[in-house]
CSV table of C-alpha atoms in Angstrom, one decimal:
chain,number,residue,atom,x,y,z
A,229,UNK,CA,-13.8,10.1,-15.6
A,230,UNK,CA,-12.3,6.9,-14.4
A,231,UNK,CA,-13.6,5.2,-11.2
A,232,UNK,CA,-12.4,1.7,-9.2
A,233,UNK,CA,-14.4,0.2,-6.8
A,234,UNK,CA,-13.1,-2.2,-4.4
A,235,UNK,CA,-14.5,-3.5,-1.4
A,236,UNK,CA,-14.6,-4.6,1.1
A,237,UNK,CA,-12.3,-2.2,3.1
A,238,UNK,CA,-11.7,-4.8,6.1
A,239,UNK,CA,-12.1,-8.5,6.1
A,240,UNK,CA,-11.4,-10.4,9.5
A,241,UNK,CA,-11.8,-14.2,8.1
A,242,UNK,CA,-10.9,-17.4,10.0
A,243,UNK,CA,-8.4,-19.8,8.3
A,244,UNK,CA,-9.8,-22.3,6.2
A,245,UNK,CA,-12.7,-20.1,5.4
A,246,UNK,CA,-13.2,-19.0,1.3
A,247,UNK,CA,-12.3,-15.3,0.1
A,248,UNK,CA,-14.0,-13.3,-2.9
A,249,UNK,CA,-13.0,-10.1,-3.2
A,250,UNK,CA,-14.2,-7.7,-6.1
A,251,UNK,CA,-12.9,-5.0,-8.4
A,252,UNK,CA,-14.5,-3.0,-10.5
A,253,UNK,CA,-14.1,-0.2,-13.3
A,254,UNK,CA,-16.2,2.5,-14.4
A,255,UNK,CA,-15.7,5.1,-16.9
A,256,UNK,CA,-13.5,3.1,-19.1
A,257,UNK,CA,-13.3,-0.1,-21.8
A,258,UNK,CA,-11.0,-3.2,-22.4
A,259,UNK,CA,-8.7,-2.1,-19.2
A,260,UNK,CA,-5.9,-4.2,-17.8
A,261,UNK,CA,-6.7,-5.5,-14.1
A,262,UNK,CA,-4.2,-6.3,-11.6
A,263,UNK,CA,-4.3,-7.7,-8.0
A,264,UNK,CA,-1.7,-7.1,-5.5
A,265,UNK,CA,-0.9,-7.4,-2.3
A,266,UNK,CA,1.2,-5.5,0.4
A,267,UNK,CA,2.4,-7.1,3.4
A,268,UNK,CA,2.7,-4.4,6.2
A,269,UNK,CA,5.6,-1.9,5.6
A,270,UNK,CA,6.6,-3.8,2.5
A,271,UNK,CA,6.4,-3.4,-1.2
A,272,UNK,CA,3.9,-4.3,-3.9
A,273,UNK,CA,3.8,-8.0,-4.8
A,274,UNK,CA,1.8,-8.5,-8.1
A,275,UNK,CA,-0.2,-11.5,-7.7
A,276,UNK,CA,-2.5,-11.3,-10.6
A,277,UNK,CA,-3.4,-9.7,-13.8
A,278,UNK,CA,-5.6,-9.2,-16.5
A,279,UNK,CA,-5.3,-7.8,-20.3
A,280,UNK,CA,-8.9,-9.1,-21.1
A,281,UNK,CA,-12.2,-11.2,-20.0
A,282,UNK,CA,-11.4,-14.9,-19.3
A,283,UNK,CA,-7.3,-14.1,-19.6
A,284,UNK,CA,-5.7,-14.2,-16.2
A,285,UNK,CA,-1.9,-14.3,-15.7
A,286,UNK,CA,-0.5,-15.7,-12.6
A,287,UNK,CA,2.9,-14.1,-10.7
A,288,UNK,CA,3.1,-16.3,-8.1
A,289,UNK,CA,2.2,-19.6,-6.9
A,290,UNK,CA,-0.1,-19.5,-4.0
A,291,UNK,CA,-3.4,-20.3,-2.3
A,292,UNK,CA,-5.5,-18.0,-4.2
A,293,UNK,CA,-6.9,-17.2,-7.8
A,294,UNK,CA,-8.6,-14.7,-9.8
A,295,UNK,CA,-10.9,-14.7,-12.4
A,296,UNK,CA,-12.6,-11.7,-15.1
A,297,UNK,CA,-15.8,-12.6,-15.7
A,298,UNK,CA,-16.7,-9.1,-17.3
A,299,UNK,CA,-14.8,-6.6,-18.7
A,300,UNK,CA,-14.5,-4.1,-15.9
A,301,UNK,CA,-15.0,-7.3,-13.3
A,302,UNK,CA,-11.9,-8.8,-11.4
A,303,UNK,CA,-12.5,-11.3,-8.6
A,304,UNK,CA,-9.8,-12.5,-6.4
A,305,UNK,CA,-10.8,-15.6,-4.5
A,306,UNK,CA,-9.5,-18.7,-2.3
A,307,UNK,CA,-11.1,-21.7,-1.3
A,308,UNK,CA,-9.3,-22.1,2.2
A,309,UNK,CA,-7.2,-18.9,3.7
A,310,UNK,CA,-4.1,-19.1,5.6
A,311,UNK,CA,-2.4,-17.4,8.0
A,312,UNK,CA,-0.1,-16.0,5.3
A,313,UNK,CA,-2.9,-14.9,3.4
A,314,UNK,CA,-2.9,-11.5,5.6
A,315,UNK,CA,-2.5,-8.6,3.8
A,316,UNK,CA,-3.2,-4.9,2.1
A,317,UNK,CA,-4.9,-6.5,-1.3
A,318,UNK,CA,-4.8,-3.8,-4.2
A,319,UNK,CA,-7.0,-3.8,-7.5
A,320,UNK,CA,-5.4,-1.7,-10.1
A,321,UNK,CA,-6.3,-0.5,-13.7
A,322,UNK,CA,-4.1,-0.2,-16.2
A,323,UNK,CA,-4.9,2.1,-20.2
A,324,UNK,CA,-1.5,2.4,-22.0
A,325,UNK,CA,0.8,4.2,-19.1
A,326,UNK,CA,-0.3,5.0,-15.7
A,327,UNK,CA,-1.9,2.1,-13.4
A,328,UNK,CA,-4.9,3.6,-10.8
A,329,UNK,CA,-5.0,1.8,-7.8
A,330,UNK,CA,-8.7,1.3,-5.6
A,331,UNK,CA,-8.4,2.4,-1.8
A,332,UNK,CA,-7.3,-1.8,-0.8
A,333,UNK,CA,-9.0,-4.2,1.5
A,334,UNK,CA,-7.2,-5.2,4.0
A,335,UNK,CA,-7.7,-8.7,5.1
A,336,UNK,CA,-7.0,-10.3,8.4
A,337,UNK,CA,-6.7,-13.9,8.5
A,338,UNK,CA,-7.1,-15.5,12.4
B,827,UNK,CA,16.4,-7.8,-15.6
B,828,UNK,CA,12.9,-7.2,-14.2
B,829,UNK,CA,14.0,-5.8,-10.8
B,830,UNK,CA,13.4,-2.5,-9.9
B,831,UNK,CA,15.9,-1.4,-6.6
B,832,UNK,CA,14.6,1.5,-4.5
B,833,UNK,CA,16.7,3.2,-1.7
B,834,UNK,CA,16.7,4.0,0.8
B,835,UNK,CA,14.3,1.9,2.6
B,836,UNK,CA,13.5,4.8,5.1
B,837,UNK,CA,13.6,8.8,5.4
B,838,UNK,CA,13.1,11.0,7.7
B,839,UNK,CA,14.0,14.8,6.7
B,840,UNK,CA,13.3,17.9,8.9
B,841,UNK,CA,10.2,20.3,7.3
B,842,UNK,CA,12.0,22.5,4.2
B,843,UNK,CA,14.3,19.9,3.5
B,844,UNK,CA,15.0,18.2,-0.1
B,845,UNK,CA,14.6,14.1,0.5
B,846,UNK,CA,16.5,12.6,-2.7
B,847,UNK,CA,15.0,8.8,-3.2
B,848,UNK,CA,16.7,6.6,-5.9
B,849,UNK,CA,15.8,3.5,-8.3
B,850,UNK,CA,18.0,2.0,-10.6
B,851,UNK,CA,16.6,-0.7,-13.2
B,852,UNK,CA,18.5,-3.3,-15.7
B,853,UNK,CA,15.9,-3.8,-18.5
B,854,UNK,CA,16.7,-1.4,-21.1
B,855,UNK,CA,12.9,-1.9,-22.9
B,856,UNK,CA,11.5,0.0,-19.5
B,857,UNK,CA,9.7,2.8,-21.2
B,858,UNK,CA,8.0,4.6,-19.0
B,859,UNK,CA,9.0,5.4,-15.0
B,860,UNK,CA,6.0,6.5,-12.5
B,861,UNK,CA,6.0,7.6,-9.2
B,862,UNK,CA,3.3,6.6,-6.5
B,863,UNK,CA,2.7,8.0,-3.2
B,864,UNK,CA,0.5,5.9,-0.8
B,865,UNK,CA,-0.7,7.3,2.6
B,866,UNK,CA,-1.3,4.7,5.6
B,867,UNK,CA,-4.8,2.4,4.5
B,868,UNK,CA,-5.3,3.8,0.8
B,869,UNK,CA,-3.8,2.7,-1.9
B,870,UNK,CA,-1.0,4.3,-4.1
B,871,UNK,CA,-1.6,7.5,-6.1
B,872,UNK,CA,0.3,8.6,-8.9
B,873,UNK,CA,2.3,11.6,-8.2
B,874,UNK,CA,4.4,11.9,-11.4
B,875,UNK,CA,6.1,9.7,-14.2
B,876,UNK,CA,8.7,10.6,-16.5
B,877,UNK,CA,9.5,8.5,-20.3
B,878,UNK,CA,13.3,7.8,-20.8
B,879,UNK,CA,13.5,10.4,-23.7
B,880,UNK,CA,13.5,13.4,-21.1
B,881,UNK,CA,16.1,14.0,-18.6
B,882,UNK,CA,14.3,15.9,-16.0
B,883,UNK,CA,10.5,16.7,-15.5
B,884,UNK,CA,9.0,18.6,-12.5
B,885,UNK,CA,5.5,19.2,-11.2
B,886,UNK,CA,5.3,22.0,-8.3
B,887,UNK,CA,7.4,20.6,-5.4
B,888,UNK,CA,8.4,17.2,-7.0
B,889,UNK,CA,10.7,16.9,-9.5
B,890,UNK,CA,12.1,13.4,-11.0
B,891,UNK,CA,15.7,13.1,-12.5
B,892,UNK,CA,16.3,10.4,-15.1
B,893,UNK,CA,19.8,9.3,-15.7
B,894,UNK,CA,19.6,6.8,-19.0
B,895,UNK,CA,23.0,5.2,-19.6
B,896,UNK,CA,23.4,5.1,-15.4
B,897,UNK,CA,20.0,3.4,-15.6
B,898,UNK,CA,18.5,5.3,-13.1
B,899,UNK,CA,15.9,7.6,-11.8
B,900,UNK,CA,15.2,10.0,-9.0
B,901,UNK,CA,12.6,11.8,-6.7
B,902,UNK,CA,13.8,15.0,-4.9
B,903,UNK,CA,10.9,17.0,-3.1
B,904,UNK,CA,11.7,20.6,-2.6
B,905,UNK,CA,10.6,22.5,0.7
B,906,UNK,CA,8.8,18.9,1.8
B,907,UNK,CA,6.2,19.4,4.7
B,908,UNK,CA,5.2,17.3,7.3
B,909,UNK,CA,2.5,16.3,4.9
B,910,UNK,CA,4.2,14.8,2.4
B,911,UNK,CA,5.4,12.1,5.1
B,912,UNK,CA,3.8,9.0,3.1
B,913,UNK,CA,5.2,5.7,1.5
B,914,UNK,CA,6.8,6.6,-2.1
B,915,UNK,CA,7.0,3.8,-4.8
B,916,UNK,CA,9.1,4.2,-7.9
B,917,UNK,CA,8.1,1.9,-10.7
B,918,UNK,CA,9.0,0.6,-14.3
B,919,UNK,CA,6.2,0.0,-17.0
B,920,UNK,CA,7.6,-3.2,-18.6
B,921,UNK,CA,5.6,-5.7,-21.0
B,922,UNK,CA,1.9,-5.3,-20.0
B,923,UNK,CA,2.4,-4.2,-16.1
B,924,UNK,CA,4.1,-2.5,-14.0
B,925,UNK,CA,7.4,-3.3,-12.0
B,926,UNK,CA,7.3,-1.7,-8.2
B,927,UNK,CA,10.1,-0.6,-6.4
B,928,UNK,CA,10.2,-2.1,-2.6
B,929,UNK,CA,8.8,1.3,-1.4
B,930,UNK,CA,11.0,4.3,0.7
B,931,UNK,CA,8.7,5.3,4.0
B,932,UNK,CA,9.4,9.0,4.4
B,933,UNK,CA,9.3,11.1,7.4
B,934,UNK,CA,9.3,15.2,7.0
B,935,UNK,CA,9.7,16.6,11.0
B,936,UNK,CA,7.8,19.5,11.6
């Protein structure tokens, strides 16, 4: 069966500082990768996504990028947080219909 | 064209009650219409998805109604309990991702 890894669960970082966060994907080949993000008691805002290794497409303009350096390897990272880099962050897999979301990290910028 | 609209924004339905939660779309090469619930700190789950072919499809307590020349799509839980109280998301499967609604918070009242 299909598995997603995602961690950390909780990131306090100060502004300015860098970001990595990582994704993985077990169990299955050649998936599409997203990144989002969910602003408390809001929606899903897709940031980034994947349909193979090297292949990133971006949704929004913003402080942060992502890169796929493997297959079932998705990396979201900045160079210098900000404030309004808080947030739920969400790594999804995608295989023809259904998208499976990891359990988030949630990242506190201060 | 891309949108997904989702109402209402909030629910809150005694225990037994049916909540009724609505998304309407525009882009007509939608193909396939998911349903996520997400529970405070994890991520979204799938709970059920219908394609546009079908008018109706229901999985024990949860059932989705899919209008296609209204363009829209439903979620009605039957004889909800406090434990379905949980952010619901509809979404839209467009060209290679995903298309989130802005999420309804539901409330079911012991």
């Amino acid at each position: 069966s299909q598995t997603i890894h995602q961690w950390p669960a909780t990131l306090v970082q100060p502004v300015g500082s860098p970001l990595s966060l990582e994704c993985t994907v077990e169990g299955t080949s050649n998936p599409n990768l997203y990144w989002y993000r969910q602003a408390a008691g809001r929606g899903l805002q897709l940031l980034f996504y994947s349909v193979g290794i090297g292949q990133i497409s971006s949704e929004v303009p913003q402080n942060l990028s992502a890169s796929r350096p493997q297959d079932r390897q998705f990396i979201l990272s900045s160079k210098k947080l900000l404030l309004s880099d808080s947030g739920f962050y969400l790594c999804a897999w995608q295989q023809n219909t259904e998208a499976f979301f990891g359990q988030g990290t949630r990242l506190t910028v201060v | 064209q891309q949108q997904v609209k989702q109402s209402p924004q909030s629910l809150i339905v005694q225990k037994g009650g049916i909540p009724i939660i609505n998304c309407a779309y525009e882009n007509t090469a939608f193909d396939y219409f998911p349903w996520y619930q997400q529970f405070p700190g994890k991520g979204p789950a799938l709970l059920i998805a219908i394609r546009p072919d079908v008018s109706e499809k229901k999985e024990g307590r949860f059932t989705i109604s899919f209008n296609k020349s209204a363009k829209q799509f439903s979620l009605h839980i039957m004889d909800s309990q406090p434990g379905d109280s949980a952010t619901y998301f509809c979404a839209a499967r467009g060209a290679q991702k995903l298309v989130f609604g802005q999420g309804t918070r539901l409330t079911i009242n012991p």
